[in-house]
Coordinates of C-alpha atoms in Angstrom, one line a residue:
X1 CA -280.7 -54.3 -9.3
X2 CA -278.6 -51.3 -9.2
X3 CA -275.6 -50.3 -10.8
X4 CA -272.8 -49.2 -8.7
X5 CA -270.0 -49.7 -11.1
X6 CA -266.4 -49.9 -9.4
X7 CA -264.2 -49.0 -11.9
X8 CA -260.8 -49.7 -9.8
X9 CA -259.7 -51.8 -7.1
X10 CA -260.8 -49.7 -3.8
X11 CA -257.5 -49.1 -1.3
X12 CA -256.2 -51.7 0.0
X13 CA -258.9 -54.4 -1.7
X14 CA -259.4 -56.2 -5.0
X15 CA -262.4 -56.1 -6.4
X16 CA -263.9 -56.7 -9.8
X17 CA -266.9 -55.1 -11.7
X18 CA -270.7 -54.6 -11.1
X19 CA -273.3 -53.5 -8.7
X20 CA -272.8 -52.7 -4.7
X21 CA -274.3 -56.1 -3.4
X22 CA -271.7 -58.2 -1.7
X23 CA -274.2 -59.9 0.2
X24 CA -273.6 -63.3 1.7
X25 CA -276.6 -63.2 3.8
X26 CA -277.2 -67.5 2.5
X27 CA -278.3 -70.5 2.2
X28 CA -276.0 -73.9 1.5
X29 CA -277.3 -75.7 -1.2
X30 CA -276.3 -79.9 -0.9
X31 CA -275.5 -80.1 -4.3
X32 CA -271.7 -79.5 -5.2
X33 CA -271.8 -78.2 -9.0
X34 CA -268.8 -77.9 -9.6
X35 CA -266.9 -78.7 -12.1
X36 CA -269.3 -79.1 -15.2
X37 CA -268.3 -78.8 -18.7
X38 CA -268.0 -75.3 -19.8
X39 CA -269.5 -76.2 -23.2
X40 CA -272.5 -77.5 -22.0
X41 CA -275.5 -75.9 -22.4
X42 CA -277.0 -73.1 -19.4
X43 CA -280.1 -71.8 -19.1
X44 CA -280.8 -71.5 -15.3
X45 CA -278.8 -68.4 -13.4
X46 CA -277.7 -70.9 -11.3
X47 CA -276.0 -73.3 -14.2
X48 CA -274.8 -69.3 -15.8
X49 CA -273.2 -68.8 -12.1
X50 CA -271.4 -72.5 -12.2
X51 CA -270.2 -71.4 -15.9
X52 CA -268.8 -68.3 -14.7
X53 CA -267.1 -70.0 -11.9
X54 CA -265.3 -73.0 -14.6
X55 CA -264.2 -69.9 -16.6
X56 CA -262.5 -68.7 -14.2
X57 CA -261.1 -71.4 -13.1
X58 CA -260.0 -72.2 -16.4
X59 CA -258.3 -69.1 -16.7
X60 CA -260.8 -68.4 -20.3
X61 CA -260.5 -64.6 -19.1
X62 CA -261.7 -63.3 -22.2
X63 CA -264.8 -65.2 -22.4
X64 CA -265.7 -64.6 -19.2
X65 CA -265.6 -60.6 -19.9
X66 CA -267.6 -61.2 -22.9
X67 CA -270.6 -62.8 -20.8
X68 CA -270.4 -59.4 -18.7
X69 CA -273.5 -56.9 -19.2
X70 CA -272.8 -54.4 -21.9
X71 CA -273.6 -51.5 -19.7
X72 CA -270.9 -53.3 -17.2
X73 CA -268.6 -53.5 -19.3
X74 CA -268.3 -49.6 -20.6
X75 CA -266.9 -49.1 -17.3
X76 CA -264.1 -52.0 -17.4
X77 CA -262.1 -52.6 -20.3
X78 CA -261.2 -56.2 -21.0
X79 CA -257.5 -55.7 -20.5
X80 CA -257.7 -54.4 -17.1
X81 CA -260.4 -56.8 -16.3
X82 CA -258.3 -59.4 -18.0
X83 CA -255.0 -58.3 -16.1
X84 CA -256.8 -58.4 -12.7
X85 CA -257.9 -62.0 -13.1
X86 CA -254.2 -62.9 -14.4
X87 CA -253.1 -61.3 -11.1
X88 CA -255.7 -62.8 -8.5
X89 CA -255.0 -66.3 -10.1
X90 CA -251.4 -66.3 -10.2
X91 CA -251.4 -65.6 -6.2
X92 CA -253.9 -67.9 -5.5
X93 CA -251.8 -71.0 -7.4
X94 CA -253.0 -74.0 -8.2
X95 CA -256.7 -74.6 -7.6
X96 CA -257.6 -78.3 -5.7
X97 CA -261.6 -77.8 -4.9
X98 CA -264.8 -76.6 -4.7
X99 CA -265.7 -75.7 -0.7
X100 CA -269.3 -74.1 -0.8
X101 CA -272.0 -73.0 -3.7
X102 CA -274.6 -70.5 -1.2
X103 CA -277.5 -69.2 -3.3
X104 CA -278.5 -65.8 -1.6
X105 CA -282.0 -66.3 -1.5
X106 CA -283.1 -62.7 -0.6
X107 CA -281.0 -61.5 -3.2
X108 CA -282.0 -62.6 -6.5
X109 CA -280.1 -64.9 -8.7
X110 CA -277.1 -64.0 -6.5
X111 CA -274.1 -66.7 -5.2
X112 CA -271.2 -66.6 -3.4
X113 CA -269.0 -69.7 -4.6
X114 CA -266.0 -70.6 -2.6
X115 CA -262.9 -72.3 -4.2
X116 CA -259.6 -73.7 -2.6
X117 CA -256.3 -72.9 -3.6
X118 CA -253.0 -74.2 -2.8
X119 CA -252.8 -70.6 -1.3
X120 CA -255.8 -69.4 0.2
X121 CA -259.7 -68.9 -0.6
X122 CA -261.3 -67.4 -3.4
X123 CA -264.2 -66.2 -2.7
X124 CA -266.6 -64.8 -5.6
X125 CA -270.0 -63.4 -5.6
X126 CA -271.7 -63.1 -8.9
X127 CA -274.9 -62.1 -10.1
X128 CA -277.0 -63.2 -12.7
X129 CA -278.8 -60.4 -14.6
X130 CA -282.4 -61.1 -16.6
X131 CA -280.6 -61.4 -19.8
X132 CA -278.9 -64.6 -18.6
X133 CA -275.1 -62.4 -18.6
X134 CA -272.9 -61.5 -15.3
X135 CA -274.7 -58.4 -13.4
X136 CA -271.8 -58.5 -11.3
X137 CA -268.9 -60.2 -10.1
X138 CA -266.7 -59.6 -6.8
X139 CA -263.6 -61.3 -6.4
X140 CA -261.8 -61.6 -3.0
X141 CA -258.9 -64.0 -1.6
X142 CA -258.0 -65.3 1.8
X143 CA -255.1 -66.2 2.7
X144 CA -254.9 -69.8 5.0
X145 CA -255.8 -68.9 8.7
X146 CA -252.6 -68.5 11.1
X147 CA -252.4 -69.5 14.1
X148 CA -251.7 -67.0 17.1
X149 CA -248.5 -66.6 18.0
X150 CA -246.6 -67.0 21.4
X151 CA -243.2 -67.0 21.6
X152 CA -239.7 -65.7 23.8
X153 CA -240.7 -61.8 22.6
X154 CA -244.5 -61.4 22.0
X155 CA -247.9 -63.4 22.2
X156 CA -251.6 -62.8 20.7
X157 CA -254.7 -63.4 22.0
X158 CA -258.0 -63.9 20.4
X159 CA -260.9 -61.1 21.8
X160 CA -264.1 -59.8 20.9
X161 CA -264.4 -56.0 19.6
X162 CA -267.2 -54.4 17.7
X163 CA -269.8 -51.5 18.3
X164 CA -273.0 -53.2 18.0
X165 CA -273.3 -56.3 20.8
X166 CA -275.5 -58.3 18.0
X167 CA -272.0 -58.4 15.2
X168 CA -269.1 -59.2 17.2
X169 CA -266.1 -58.9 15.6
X170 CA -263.1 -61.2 15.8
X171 CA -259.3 -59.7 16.9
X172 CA -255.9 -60.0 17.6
X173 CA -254.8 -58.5 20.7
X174 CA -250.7 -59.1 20.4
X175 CA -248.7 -58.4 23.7
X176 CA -244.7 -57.8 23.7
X177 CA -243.3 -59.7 26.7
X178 CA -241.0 -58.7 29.9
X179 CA -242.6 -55.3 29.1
X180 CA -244.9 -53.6 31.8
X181 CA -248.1 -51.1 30.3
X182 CA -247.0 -51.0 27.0
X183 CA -247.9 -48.4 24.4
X184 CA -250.8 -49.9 22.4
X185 CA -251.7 -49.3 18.5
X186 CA -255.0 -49.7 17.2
X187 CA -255.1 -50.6 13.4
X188 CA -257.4 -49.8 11.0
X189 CA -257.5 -50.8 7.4
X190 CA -258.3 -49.7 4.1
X191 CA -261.4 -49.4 2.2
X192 CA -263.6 -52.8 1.6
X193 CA -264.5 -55.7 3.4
X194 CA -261.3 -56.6 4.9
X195 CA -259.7 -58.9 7.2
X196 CA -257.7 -58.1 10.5
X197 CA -254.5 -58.9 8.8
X198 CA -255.9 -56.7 5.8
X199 CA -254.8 -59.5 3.3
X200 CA -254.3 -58.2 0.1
X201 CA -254.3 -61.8 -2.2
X202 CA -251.0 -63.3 -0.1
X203 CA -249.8 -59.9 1.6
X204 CA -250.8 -59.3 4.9
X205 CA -249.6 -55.8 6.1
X206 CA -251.2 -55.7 9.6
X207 CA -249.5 -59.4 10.2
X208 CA -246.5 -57.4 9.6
X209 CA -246.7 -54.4 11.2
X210 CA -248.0 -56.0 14.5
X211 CA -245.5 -58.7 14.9
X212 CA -242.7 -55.9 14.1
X213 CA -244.2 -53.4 16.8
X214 CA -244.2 -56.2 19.3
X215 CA -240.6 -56.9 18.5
X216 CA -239.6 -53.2 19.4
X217 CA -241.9 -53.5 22.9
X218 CA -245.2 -51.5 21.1
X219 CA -248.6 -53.7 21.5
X220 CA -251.0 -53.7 18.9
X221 CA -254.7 -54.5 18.1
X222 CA -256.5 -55.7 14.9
X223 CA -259.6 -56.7 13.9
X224 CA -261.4 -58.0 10.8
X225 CA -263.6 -55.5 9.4
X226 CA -267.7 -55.5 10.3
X227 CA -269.0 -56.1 6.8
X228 CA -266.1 -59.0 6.4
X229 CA -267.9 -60.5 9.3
X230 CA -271.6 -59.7 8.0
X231 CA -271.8 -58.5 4.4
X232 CA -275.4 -59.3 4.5
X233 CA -275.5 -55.9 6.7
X234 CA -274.2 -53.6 4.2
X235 CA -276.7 -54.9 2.1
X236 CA -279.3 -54.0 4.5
X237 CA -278.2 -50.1 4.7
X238 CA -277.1 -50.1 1.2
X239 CA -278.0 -46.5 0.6
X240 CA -277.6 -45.5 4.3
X241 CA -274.7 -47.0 4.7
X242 CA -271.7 -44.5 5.8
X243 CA -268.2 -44.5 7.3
X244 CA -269.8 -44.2 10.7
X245 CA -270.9 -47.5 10.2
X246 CA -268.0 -49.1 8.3
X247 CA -265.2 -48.0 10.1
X248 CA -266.0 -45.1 12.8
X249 CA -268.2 -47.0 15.4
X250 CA -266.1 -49.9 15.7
X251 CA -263.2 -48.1 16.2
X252 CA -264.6 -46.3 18.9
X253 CA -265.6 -49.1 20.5
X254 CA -262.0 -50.8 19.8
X255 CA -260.5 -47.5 22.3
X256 CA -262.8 -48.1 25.2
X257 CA -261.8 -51.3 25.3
X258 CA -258.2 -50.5 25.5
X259 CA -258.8 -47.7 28.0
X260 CA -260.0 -50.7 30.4
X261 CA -257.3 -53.5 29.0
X262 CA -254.8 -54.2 31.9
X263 CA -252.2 -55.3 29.9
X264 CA -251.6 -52.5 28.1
X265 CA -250.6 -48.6 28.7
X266 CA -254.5 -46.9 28.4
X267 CA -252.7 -43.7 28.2
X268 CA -250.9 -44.4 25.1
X269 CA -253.4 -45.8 22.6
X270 CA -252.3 -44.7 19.3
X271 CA -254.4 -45.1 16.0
X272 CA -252.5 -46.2 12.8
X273 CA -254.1 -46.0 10.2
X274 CA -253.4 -47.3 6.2
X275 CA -255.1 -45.8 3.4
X276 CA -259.0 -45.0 4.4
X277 CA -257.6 -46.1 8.0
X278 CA -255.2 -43.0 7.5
X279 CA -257.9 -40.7 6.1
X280 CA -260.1 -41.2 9.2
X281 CA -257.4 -41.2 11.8
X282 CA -258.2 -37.4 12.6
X283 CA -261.8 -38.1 12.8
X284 CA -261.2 -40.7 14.7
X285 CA -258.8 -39.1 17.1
X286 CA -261.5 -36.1 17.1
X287 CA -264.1 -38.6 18.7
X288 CA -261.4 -39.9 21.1
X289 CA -259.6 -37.3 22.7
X290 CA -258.1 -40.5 24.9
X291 CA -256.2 -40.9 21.7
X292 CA -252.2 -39.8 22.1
X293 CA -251.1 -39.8 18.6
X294 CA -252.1 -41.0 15.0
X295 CA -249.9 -42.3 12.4
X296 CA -251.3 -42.2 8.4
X297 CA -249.9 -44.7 6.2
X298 CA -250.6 -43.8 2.7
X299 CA -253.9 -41.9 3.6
X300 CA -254.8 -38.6 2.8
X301 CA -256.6 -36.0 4.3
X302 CA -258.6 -35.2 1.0
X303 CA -261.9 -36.9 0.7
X304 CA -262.0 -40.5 -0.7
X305 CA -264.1 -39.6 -3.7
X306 CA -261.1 -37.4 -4.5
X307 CA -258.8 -40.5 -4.4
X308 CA -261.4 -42.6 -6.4
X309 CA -261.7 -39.5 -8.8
X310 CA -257.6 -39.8 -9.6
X311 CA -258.2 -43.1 -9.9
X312 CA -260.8 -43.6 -12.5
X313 CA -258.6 -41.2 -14.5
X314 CA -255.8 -43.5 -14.4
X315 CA -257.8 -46.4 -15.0
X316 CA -259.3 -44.6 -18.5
X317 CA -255.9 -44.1 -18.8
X318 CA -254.8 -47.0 -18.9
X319 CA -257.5 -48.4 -21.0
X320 CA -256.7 -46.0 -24.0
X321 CA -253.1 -47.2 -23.7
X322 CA -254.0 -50.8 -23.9
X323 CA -256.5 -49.7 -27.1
X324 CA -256.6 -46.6 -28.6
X325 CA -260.0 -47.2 -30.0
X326 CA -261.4 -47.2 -26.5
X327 CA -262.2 -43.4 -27.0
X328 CA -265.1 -43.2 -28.4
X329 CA -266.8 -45.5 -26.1
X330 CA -265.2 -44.1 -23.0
X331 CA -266.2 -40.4 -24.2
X332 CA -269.4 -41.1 -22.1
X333 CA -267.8 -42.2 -18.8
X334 CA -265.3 -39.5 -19.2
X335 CA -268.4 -36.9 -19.1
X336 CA -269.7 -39.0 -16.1
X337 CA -266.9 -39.3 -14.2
X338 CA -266.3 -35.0 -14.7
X339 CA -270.4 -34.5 -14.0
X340 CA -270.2 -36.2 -10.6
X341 CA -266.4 -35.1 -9.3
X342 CA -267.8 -31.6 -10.1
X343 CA -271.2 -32.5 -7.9
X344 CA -268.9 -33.7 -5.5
X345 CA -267.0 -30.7 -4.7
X346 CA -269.7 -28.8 -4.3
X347 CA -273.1 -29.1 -1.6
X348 CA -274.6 -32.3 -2.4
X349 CA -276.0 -32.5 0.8
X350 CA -279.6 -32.4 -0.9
X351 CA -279.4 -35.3 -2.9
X352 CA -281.3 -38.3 -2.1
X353 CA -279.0 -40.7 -0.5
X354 CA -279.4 -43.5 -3.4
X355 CA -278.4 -41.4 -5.9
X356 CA -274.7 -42.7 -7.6
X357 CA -271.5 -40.1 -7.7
X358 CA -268.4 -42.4 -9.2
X359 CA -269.7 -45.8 -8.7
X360 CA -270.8 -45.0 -5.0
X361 CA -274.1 -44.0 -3.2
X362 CA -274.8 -40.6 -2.2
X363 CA -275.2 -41.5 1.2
X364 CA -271.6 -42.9 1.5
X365 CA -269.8 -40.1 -0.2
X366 CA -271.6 -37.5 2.1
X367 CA -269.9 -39.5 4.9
X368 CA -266.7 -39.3 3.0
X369 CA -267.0 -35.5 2.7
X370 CA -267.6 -35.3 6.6
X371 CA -265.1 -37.5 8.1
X372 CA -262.5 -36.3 5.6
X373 CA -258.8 -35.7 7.7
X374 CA -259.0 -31.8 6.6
X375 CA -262.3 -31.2 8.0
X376 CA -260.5 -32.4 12.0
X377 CA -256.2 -31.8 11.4
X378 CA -257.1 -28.2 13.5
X379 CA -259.6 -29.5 15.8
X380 CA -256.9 -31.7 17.2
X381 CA -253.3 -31.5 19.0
X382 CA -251.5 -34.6 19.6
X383 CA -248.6 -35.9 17.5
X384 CA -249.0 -37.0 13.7
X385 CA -247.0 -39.4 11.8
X386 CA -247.2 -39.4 8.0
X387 CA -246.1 -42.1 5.8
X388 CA -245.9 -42.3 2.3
X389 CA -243.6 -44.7 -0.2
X390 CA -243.1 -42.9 -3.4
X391 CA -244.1 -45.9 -5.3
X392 CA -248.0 -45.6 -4.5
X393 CA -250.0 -45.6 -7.3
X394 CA -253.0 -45.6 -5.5
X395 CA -252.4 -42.4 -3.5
X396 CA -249.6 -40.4 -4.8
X397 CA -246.6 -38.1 -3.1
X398 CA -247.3 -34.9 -5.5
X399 CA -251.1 -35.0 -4.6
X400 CA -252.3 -36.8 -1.0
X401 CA -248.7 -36.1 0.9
X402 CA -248.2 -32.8 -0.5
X403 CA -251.7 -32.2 1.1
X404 CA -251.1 -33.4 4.4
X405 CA -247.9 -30.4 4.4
X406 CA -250.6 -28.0 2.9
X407 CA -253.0 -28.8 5.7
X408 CA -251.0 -29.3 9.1
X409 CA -248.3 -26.7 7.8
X410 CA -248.7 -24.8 11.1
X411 CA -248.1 -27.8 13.1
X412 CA -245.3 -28.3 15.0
X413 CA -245.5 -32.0 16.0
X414 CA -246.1 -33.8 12.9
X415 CA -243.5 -36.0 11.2
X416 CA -243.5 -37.0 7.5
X417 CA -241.1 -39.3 5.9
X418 CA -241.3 -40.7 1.6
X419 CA -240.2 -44.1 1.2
X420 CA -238.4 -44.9 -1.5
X421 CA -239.2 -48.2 -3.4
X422 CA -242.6 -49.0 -1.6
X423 CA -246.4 -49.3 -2.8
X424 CA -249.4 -49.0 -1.4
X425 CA -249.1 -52.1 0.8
X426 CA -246.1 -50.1 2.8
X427 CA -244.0 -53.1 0.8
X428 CA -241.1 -52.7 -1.5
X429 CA -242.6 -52.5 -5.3
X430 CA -241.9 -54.9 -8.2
X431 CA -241.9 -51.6 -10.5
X432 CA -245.7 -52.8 -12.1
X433 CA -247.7 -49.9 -11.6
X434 CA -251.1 -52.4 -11.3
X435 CA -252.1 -54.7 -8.6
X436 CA -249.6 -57.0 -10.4
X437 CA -247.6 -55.4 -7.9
X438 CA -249.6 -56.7 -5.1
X439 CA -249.3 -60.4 -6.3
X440 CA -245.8 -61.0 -5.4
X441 CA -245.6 -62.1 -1.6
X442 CA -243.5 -59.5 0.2
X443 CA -243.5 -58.4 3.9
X444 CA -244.0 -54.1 4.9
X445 CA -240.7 -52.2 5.2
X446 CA -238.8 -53.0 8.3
X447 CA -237.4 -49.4 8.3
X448 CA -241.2 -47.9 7.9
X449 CA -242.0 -50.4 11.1
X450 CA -238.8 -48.9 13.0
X451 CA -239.6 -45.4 12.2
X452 CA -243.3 -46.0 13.4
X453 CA -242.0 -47.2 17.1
X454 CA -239.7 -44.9 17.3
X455 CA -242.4 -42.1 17.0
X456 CA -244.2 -44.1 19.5
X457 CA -241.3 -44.0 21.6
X458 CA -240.5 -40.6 21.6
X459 CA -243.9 -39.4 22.9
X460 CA -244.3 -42.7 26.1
X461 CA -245.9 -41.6 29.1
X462 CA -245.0 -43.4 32.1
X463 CA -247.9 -45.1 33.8
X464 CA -248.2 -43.7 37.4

């Protein structure tokens, strides 16, 4: 089993501890295990994955970090660990039931459990290792489905997207009304298996920003991510699986479907995208020259392992704060984390795709050196939007949107604004600098979704 240790939350997506897998690739077992005793005795991974599942439900945080994998747990302290299941539970609410125990037979002692919450899914995957502890465990929530919307301003319809005709993807297509050809935005999320809303435990930003386009006559497009949809295909790649895959192809195939979409202006597809979305939008627009304007919301144009790299200093941060007499056990992962940033900077090209840099194939962060936004700002000339609320601590002002002005300093069409009071979700902070901050159910700046149209705005074509 390997050991891809994510030692934050990715952008825009919560995630615990462990290994890459996040397969789901499944069988339904009949039997409903849930909810045995926690006292009672385990010795099959199976009973050890229904255990893990009743601590967590029981909210016995700390015992459930103790039956992590010492090697896991070098790279998680228990307070962050313990803070992020605080978090996850107190948006989810109160738990009612059990919906589905799935062994994943071709991954072993793997299951994905599914619980019900008065306020969406949880959905974890854990792994059993040989010494009967938690290999790894992957938490994720989704929010109740919506229905689409049609009302006296906008309405949605349900399409198909996707590069590959074998993994179609489910999207939103939302129209304004009493508006002829208009200007269409194509979203694109952050990092990790995400939704089209990109739901973030009760927060759903694209919900947000696509109903608030619509309002101010902008159409919009979102989809749910391909290994949301198929997880069982990033297991497949697993080393050899890139951005291309992840993000880039779909997208692509996301703008020739708008170029042919009658409802909509084809010569004002714009690309707007948050966090990795952001990063990639100059790839992106690179690949598309049909493309008439990208807008980065909290993305940078460095490459993600940089991002991950501030990160995981933060995190170690953090953990010394919480308990001092971290240090000596996180002397190694300090060395780790500076070994591979340093590997990273320079031509790793050579290295064998399933080799780990911070937590992540080889294979993946060559992609994120390729596709990074500084390697395509000067290989493109349409108009830029850059976003940024100065109360991101996931990608910060002084580093990620000081780059963009390093990068497109010679550009004249590019407009940056700093929002004061908002996070990484584009929504206005609760002062926590943790995914705390992320638990509290808000709604994206109105003024960010204003500025964004009227940047569209400004640069409309009129269909001939």
């Amino acid at each position: 089993m390997c050991k891809r240790f994510m030692i934050l939350i990715s952008l825009g997506m919560t995630i615990f501890v462990g290994c890459s897998s996040e397969n789901t690739n499944t069988s339904e077992n009949p039997q409903d295990p849930l909810h045995s005793e926690i006292a009672s005795p385990q010795t099959t991974p199976r009973e050890l994955a229904i255990r893990t599942v009743n601590l967590f439900i029981a909210e016995e945080y700390n015992e459930l970090y103790n039956s992590i994998e010492e090697d896991t747990q070098l790279y998680l302290g228990v307070y962050e660990f313990v803070d992020t299941c605080k978090a996850i539970t107190e948006a989810l609410g109160t738990h009612i039931e059990n919906e589905s125990f799935i062994e994943n037979f071709d991954y072993p002692n793997s299951y994905t459990i599914v619980e019900i919450y008065e306020n969406g899914r949880l959905v974890l995957d854990i792994a059993i290792s040989e010494n009967g502890n938690i290999d790894s465990i992957f938490a994720n929530v989704i929010p109740l489905t919506e229905k689409l919307i049609d009302n006296d301003i906008f309405f949605e319809q349900e399409v198909t997207v996707g590069s590959e005709e074998n993994l179609p993807l489910g999207a939103t297509l939302t129209i304004p009304k009493n508006i002829d050809y208009p200007p269409v935005v194509i979203l694109v999320q952050g990092s990790g298996s995400t939704d089209r809303n990109e739901s973030v435990f009760m927060n759903t930003p694209f919900l947000d920003i696509a109903h608030g386009l619509a309002e101010q006559g902008i159409a919009s497009i979102r989809y749910d991510k391909r290994y949301f949809v198929y997880p069982e295909e990033a297991e497949i790649l697993e080393e050899n699986l890139t951005l291309r895959e992840e993000v880039l192809d779909d997208v692509n195939s996301i703008v020739q479907l708008l170029l042919n979409e009658q409802q909509v202006n084809s010569s004002q597809i714009y690309i707007a995208g948050h966090s990795l979305g952001g990063m990639l939008a100059p790839a992106i627009a690179y690949e598309n020259p049909e493309i008439a304007g990208i807008l980065s919301l909290a993305g940078s144009p460095r490459p993600l392992y940089e991002i991950s790299y501030d990160q995981n200093q933060m995190s170690m941060e953090y953990m010394l704060a919480n308990d001092p007499e971290m240090y000596d056990t996180l002397a190694d992962v300090f060395t780790w984390v500076e070994n591979d940033i340093e590997i990273l900077r320079g031509n790793f090209d050579g290295m064998a795709n399933d080799s780990v840099l911070l937590g992540i194939y080889a294979g993946y962060q060559k992609s994120a050196k390729q596709y990074a936004g500084e390697n395509f700002v000067h290989l493109i000339d349409i108009p830029m939007f850059i976003a940024q609320g100065d109360a991101d601590f996931q990608v910060s002002v002084d580093k990620d949107f000081v780059a963009w002005q390093n990068v497109l300093e010679n550009k004249e069409n590019v407009t940056y604004k700093i929002y004061e009071g908002l996070n990484h979700l584009l929504m206005p902070t609760t002062g926590l600098m943790s995914i705390e901050d992320y638990t509290v159910k808000n709604n994206v700046s109105p003024e960010l979704i204003s500025d964004m149209a009227n940047f569209i705005h400004s640069h409309k074509q009129i269909v001939e």
